[in-house]
Amino acid sequence: MRTFRSRKITRRQFAAGSAVFATVAVMPGIRVAAQDATPAASPATIAVLNDGAPESDLEIFSWWTGPGEHDGLVKLYEAFNGLFPDVKITDAAVAGGAGSNAKAALSTRLEGGDPPDSWQSHAGKELQDLYQGPGYAEALTDIWNTMGLDDVIPQGLNDQVTVDGEKYLIPVGVHMGNVLFANKQVATDNGLEWTDTITSDDFFAMADTLKEAGIPAIALGSKDSFASVQLFENTLMSQLGGDAYTGLWDGSTDWASDDVTTAIETFGKYLDYVNDDHASLTWDGAMDLVLAGTAFATSMGDWAYGAAVAKESTDVLAWAAHPGSDGLYVSVMDGFTLPKDAPHPVNAENWLGVVGSAEAQATFAPYKGCIPARTDADTSGLSDYGQWSASQFGSAQVVASIAHGAAASPQQALDITDAITSFLVDKDVAALQDALNMAAQDAQ
Ligand code: GAL
């Protein structure tokens, strides 16, 4: 159960350069699900970046409508309203995992000169090609510098939000994309041995045992096309290793190589063990099967852990890196933009001040399933899972995601998605490899 206490907010303003800050004591008193720790409710400092009069409204665009992701977003809204109680926040989220519908809806708005006050974006190619390049996103370097984010955002993430020396995104959280979440009871009931480092061979041996028991080893929700791409990229990266996988994006690794063929074959093998109804389920529907024990595991980003938090079901879960990918961390960084011509410019800047703050990130992460993007955010509120993923982020080789915008251009990612969607039906290894190769050549 979640409980809330009223907040006491006090401010002491002082000038810093052209920006004005307020020191704000926020006492969130927020509890997450019983099995997860409570974020520290200590007084915090959230910078008020723009001390102009707040406008009446703030419109925020995202695709965070699913369990966990929506709860996290609400925590950010609460942090903003803690500072600006009179501002009415409009949640303009468009449903569809990984932005499958939201990105198109947002493009239509941006092309029509109707931006929200801020929108969710991934770092990397998505940010550049969809928003910075066409001129929809304003450089927010001044905000970045005012908040001192160079000191607290890891360099790899920092680089992904930088174009020609300017910053375009305020990071809020980082997800691990290559996690295998499994149901512990299913393992026990079927005599499976769960270890922290699972190879593909280990996994397929377990999958064969489960097949005899009539239990799908892999829960897939391919109604969200990104979910199949996620399973594929996790398999591809496991087969190639971090360096060769990264080489796919700068042309130094050949998409026509035998290793890519093997990865496609392995991906095909996973599909032999998926739930029959995968085409009618979304990513969280697939996670529900795991939580219910009607499927064994799902290969997904750790927003799926946020969904388990929302359903108060984290107790049933075991986790490990996707089979064969121990030592790799597919990073999926979420952040918020500053539009050109924001309808409510004071609120838009102050929204970024909130989402970029250590306090808001510490409160957001346990619900969202991510870790805070800032290295100085309080992580004591993270669950055992969150602590594990934070340690992976600190120790593993970080690689970029196809399904979540960072590795490939939006067009290449779309071509890859289409090819994988066809493969779900035809299982034609050569055709998929040709299509992947072609998509890479078109992207050059
Ligand atoms: C990702 C996003 C995550 C989560 C997920 C499922 O693209 O980065 O925050 O929302 O999609 O919708």
mmCIF file of C-alpha atoms in Angstrom, residues 113-329:
data_model
loop_
_atom_site.group_PDB
_atom_site.id
_atom_site.type_symbol
_atom_site.label_atom_id
_atom_site.label_comp_id
_atom_site.label_asym_id
_atom_site.label_seq_id
_atom_site.Cartn_x
_atom_site.Cartn_y
_atom_site.Cartn_z
ATOM 1 C CA GLY A 113 3.978 23.853 -34.142
ATOM 2 C CA ASP A 114 2.117 22.534 -31.098
ATOM 3 C CA PRO A 115 4.810 21.342 -28.659
ATOM 4 C CA PRO A 116 4.080 20.271 -25.092
ATOM 5 C CA ASP A 117 6.172 21.951 -22.378
ATOM 6 C CA SER A 118 8.536 18.981 -22.229
ATOM 7 C CA TRP A 119 8.635 15.487 -23.639
ATOM 8 C CA GLN A 120 10.330 12.251 -22.777
ATOM 9 C CA SER A 121 13.136 11.129 -25.048
ATOM 10 C CA HIS A 122 15.941 8.640 -25.080
ATOM 11 C CA ALA A 123 19.456 9.907 -25.482
ATOM 12 C CA GLY A 124 21.554 9.233 -28.573
ATOM 13 C CA LYS A 125 20.242 8.915 -32.111
ATOM 14 C CA GLU A 126 16.565 9.303 -31.194
ATOM 15 C CA LEU A 127 17.238 12.659 -29.534
ATOM 16 C CA GLN A 128 19.419 13.840 -32.393
ATOM 17 C CA ASP A 129 17.433 12.684 -35.381
ATOM 18 C CA LEU A 130 13.910 13.332 -34.169
ATOM 19 C CA TYR A 131 14.305 16.430 -32.029
ATOM 20 C CA GLN A 132 17.653 18.213 -32.077
ATOM 21 C CA GLY A 133 18.332 17.931 -35.824
ATOM 22 C CA PRO A 134 14.944 19.250 -36.980
ATOM 23 C CA GLY A 135 15.198 22.078 -34.444
ATOM 24 C CA TYR A 136 12.328 21.071 -32.143
ATOM 25 C CA ALA A 137 14.503 20.738 -29.038
ATOM 26 C CA GLU A 138 16.194 23.798 -27.570
ATOM 27 C CA ALA A 139 19.762 23.527 -26.317
ATOM 28 C CA LEU A 140 19.581 23.429 -22.525
ATOM 29 C CA THR A 141 23.284 23.803 -21.819
ATOM 30 C CA ASP A 142 22.735 26.750 -19.465
ATOM 31 C CA ILE A 143 20.336 24.714 -17.362
ATOM 32 C CA TRP A 144 22.765 21.789 -17.424
ATOM 33 C CA ASN A 145 25.635 23.961 -16.265
ATOM 34 C CA THR A 146 23.573 25.800 -13.672
ATOM 35 C CA MET A 147 22.660 22.439 -12.146
ATOM 36 C CA GLY A 148 26.286 21.304 -12.280
ATOM 37 C CA LEU A 149 25.294 18.141 -14.118
ATOM 38 C CA ASP A 150 28.770 17.582 -15.565
ATOM 39 C CA ASP A 151 29.828 16.609 -12.050
ATOM 40 C CA VAL A 152 27.067 14.082 -11.414
ATOM 41 C CA ILE A 153 26.060 12.545 -14.761
ATOM 42 C CA PRO A 154 28.404 9.728 -15.861
ATOM 43 C CA GLN A 155 30.456 10.683 -18.903
ATOM 44 C CA GLY A 156 28.939 8.005 -21.159
ATOM 45 C CA LEU A 157 25.450 9.398 -20.548
ATOM 46 C CA ASN A 158 26.682 12.958 -20.794
ATOM 47 C CA ASP A 159 28.102 12.240 -24.256
ATOM 48 C CA GLN A 160 24.775 10.832 -25.411
ATOM 49 C CA VAL A 161 22.911 14.082 -24.711
ATOM 50 C CA THR A 162 25.565 16.315 -26.281
ATOM 51 C CA VAL A 163 25.528 17.513 -29.883
ATOM 52 C CA ASP A 164 28.237 19.945 -31.018
ATOM 53 C CA GLY A 165 29.008 20.822 -27.420
ATOM 54 C CA GLU A 166 25.410 21.651 -26.509
ATOM 55 C CA LYS A 167 23.142 19.612 -24.200
ATOM 56 C CA TYR A 168 19.629 18.668 -25.282
ATOM 57 C CA LEU A 169 18.231 16.382 -22.598
ATOM 58 C CA ILE A 170 18.029 16.319 -18.812
ATOM 59 C CA PRO A 171 18.500 12.668 -17.765
ATOM 60 C CA VAL A 172 16.140 11.361 -15.105
ATOM 61 C CA GLY A 173 16.886 7.633 -14.889
ATOM 62 C CA VAL A 174 18.759 4.728 -16.418
ATOM 63 C CA HIS A 175 17.302 1.305 -17.119
ATOM 64 C CA MET A 176 19.144 -1.945 -17.703
ATOM 65 C CA GLY A 177 17.675 -3.410 -20.885
ATOM 66 C CA ASN A 178 19.130 -6.921 -20.759
ATOM 67 C CA VAL A 179 17.534 -8.434 -17.679
ATOM 68 C CA LEU A 180 16.054 -11.894 -17.393
ATOM 69 C CA PHE A 181 13.322 -11.784 -14.759
ATOM 70 C CA ALA A 182 12.148 -15.219 -13.671
ATOM 71 C CA ASN A 183 9.628 -16.758 -11.309
ATOM 72 C CA LYS A 184 11.467 -18.451 -8.424
ATOM 73 C CA GLN A 185 8.601 -20.814 -7.622
ATOM 74 C CA VAL A 186 8.458 -22.123 -11.174
ATOM 75 C CA ALA A 187 12.177 -22.871 -10.903
ATOM 76 C CA THR A 188 11.741 -24.674 -7.588
ATOM 77 C CA ASP A 189 8.676 -26.634 -8.678
ATOM 78 C CA ASN A 190 10.482 -27.899 -11.762
ATOM 79 C CA GLY A 191 13.837 -28.612 -10.146
ATOM 80 C CA LEU A 192 15.660 -25.874 -12.047
ATOM 81 C CA GLU A 193 18.838 -24.410 -10.697
ATOM 82 C CA TRP A 194 18.829 -20.619 -10.906
ATOM 83 C CA THR A 195 22.231 -18.952 -10.888
ATOM 84 C CA ASP A 196 23.311 -15.339 -11.194
ATOM 85 C CA THR A 197 25.117 -15.985 -14.440
ATOM 86 C CA ILE A 198 23.106 -17.983 -16.916
ATOM 87 C CA THR A 199 24.459 -19.084 -20.269
ATOM 88 C CA SER A 200 22.297 -19.779 -23.301
ATOM 89 C CA ASP A 201 22.957 -23.499 -22.859
ATOM 90 C CA ASP A 202 21.802 -23.316 -19.227
ATOM 91 C CA PHE A 203 18.685 -21.512 -20.285
ATOM 92 C CA PHE A 204 17.710 -23.851 -23.102
ATOM 93 C CA ALA A 205 18.253 -26.865 -20.836
ATOM 94 C CA MET A 206 15.779 -25.293 -18.376
ATOM 95 C CA ALA A 207 13.451 -24.449 -21.258
ATOM 96 C CA ASP A 208 13.361 -28.094 -22.364
ATOM 97 C CA THR A 209 12.431 -29.236 -18.869
ATOM 98 C CA LEU A 210 9.685 -26.628 -18.728
ATOM 99 C CA LYS A 211 8.401 -27.568 -22.159
ATOM 100 C CA GLU A 212 7.708 -31.067 -20.885
ATOM 101 C CA ALA A 213 5.769 -29.514 -18.016
ATOM 102 C CA GLY A 214 3.808 -27.354 -20.484
ATOM 103 C CA ILE A 215 5.252 -24.043 -19.230
ATOM 104 C CA PRO A 216 6.567 -21.438 -21.686
ATOM 105 C CA ALA A 217 10.148 -20.624 -20.697
ATOM 106 C CA ILE A 218 9.990 -17.161 -22.243
ATOM 107 C CA ALA A 219 7.100 -14.753 -21.853
ATOM 108 C CA LEU A 220 6.897 -12.407 -24.819
ATOM 109 C CA GLY A 221 4.478 -9.567 -25.448
ATOM 110 C CA SER A 222 5.001 -8.977 -29.159
ATOM 111 C CA LYS A 223 1.930 -6.762 -29.468
ATOM 112 C CA ASP A 224 4.565 -4.197 -28.475
ATOM 113 C CA SER A 225 6.915 -4.616 -31.425
ATOM 114 C CA PHE A 226 9.816 -3.362 -29.298
ATOM 115 C CA ALA A 227 9.551 -6.425 -27.031
ATOM 116 C CA SER A 228 10.700 -8.782 -29.807
ATOM 117 C CA VAL A 229 13.463 -6.350 -30.728
ATOM 118 C CA GLN A 230 14.487 -6.340 -27.069
ATOM 119 C CA LEU A 231 14.771 -10.127 -27.018
ATOM 120 C CA PHE A 232 16.698 -9.995 -30.275
ATOM 121 C CA GLU A 233 19.138 -7.275 -29.247
ATOM 122 C CA ASN A 234 19.822 -8.998 -25.944
ATOM 123 C CA THR A 235 20.555 -12.219 -27.829
ATOM 124 C CA LEU A 236 22.656 -10.457 -30.470
ATOM 125 C CA MET A 237 24.758 -8.649 -27.914
ATOM 126 C CA SER A 238 25.254 -11.834 -25.886
ATOM 127 C CA GLN A 239 26.508 -13.656 -28.946
ATOM 128 C CA LEU A 240 28.774 -10.875 -30.234
ATOM 129 C CA GLY A 241 30.089 -9.461 -26.968
ATOM 130 C CA GLY A 242 30.131 -5.754 -26.162
ATOM 131 C CA ASP A 243 32.857 -4.587 -28.552
ATOM 132 C CA ALA A 244 31.603 -6.373 -31.652
ATOM 133 C CA TYR A 245 27.998 -5.401 -30.876
ATOM 134 C CA THR A 246 29.049 -1.759 -30.561
ATOM 135 C CA GLY A 247 30.940 -2.151 -33.850
ATOM 136 C CA LEU A 248 27.630 -2.813 -35.613
ATOM 137 C CA TRP A 249 26.829 0.873 -35.200
ATOM 138 C CA ASP A 250 30.047 2.304 -36.610
ATOM 139 C CA GLY A 251 30.452 -0.186 -39.443
ATOM 140 C CA SER A 252 33.402 -2.035 -37.922
ATOM 141 C CA THR A 253 31.329 -5.210 -37.352
ATOM 142 C CA ASP A 254 29.808 -6.923 -40.332
ATOM 143 C CA TRP A 255 26.081 -7.661 -40.189
ATOM 144 C CA ALA A 256 26.749 -10.530 -42.614
ATOM 145 C CA SER A 257 29.102 -12.326 -40.191
ATOM 146 C CA ASP A 258 28.634 -15.877 -38.903
ATOM 147 C CA ASP A 259 28.210 -14.560 -35.382
ATOM 148 C CA VAL A 260 25.167 -12.561 -36.459
ATOM 149 C CA THR A 261 23.804 -15.713 -38.152
ATOM 150 C CA THR A 262 24.248 -17.648 -34.910
ATOM 151 C CA ALA A 263 22.545 -14.865 -32.948
ATOM 152 C CA ILE A 264 19.554 -14.983 -35.292
ATOM 153 C CA GLU A 265 19.397 -18.762 -34.949
ATOM 154 C CA THR A 266 19.481 -18.446 -31.167
ATOM 155 C CA PHE A 267 16.764 -15.803 -31.301
ATOM 156 C CA GLY A 268 14.713 -18.259 -33.369
ATOM 157 C CA LYS A 269 15.293 -20.871 -30.693
ATOM 158 C CA TYR A 270 13.899 -18.585 -27.992
ATOM 159 C CA LEU A 271 10.779 -18.247 -30.098
ATOM 160 C CA ASP A 272 10.275 -22.016 -29.824
ATOM 161 C CA TYR A 273 9.679 -21.545 -26.098
ATOM 162 C CA VAL A 274 7.416 -18.479 -26.005
ATOM 163 C CA ASN A 275 3.796 -18.231 -24.883
ATOM 164 C CA ASP A 276 1.271 -18.939 -27.668
ATOM 165 C CA ASP A 277 -0.608 -15.697 -27.059
ATOM 166 C CA HIS A 278 2.441 -13.428 -27.416
ATOM 167 C CA ALA A 279 0.916 -11.460 -30.313
ATOM 168 C CA SER A 280 -1.953 -10.296 -28.117
ATOM 169 C CA LEU A 281 0.144 -9.267 -25.091
ATOM 170 C CA THR A 282 2.108 -6.098 -24.351
ATOM 171 C CA TRP A 283 5.417 -6.089 -22.426
ATOM 172 C CA ASP A 284 3.638 -5.803 -19.104
ATOM 173 C CA GLY A 285 1.155 -8.524 -20.076
ATOM 174 C CA ALA A 286 4.152 -10.806 -20.602
ATOM 175 C CA MET A 287 5.541 -9.779 -17.216
ATOM 176 C CA ASP A 288 2.170 -10.649 -15.687
ATOM 177 C CA LEU A 289 2.620 -14.245 -16.883
ATOM 178 C CA VAL A 290 5.937 -14.410 -15.057
ATOM 179 C CA LEU A 291 4.489 -12.875 -11.902
ATOM 180 C CA ALA A 292 1.620 -15.372 -12.023
ATOM 181 C CA GLY A 293 3.953 -18.301 -12.670
ATOM 182 C CA THR A 294 2.213 -19.270 -15.916
ATOM 183 C CA ALA A 295 5.468 -18.583 -17.767
ATOM 184 C CA PHE A 296 8.999 -18.812 -16.432
ATOM 185 C CA ALA A 297 10.952 -15.730 -17.494
ATOM 186 C CA THR A 298 10.970 -12.604 -19.622
ATOM 187 C CA SER A 299 13.914 -10.813 -21.219
ATOM 188 C CA MET A 300 13.100 -7.174 -20.691
ATOM 189 C CA GLY A 301 14.297 -3.840 -19.464
ATOM 190 C CA ASP A 302 13.889 -3.222 -15.780
ATOM 191 C CA TRP A 303 10.808 -1.047 -16.148
ATOM 192 C CA ALA A 304 9.353 -4.564 -15.816
ATOM 193 C CA TYR A 305 10.601 -4.511 -12.219
ATOM 194 C CA GLY A 306 8.650 -1.264 -11.787
ATOM 195 C CA ALA A 307 5.562 -3.131 -13.000
ATOM 196 C CA ALA A 308 6.200 -5.804 -10.358
ATOM 197 C CA VAL A 309 6.509 -3.077 -7.709
ATOM 198 C CA ALA A 310 3.179 -1.619 -8.861
ATOM 199 C CA LYS A 311 1.606 -5.058 -8.487
ATOM 200 C CA GLU A 312 3.302 -5.711 -5.154
ATOM 201 C CA SER A 313 4.721 -8.926 -6.587
ATOM 202 C CA THR A 314 8.473 -8.435 -6.493
ATOM 203 C CA ASP A 315 8.840 -11.278 -3.980
ATOM 204 C CA VAL A 316 8.309 -13.918 -6.641
ATOM 205 C CA LEU A 317 11.178 -12.699 -8.816
ATOM 206 C CA ALA A 318 14.722 -13.832 -9.440
ATOM 207 C CA TRP A 319 16.879 -11.970 -11.939
ATOM 208 C CA ALA A 320 20.105 -12.188 -13.896
ATOM 209 C CA ALA A 321 21.531 -10.678 -17.045
ATOM 210 C CA HIS A 322 19.960 -12.092 -20.220
ATOM 211 C CA PRO A 323 21.587 -15.514 -20.859
ATOM 212 C CA GLY A 324 25.167 -15.061 -21.972
ATOM 213 C CA SER A 325 25.253 -11.298 -21.377
ATOM 214 C CA ASP A 326 26.745 -11.198 -17.894
ATOM 215 C CA GLY A 327 29.191 -8.277 -17.780
ATOM 216 C CA LEU A 328 27.176 -6.234 -20.277
ATOM 217 C CA TYR A 329 24.656 -3.514 -19.475
#
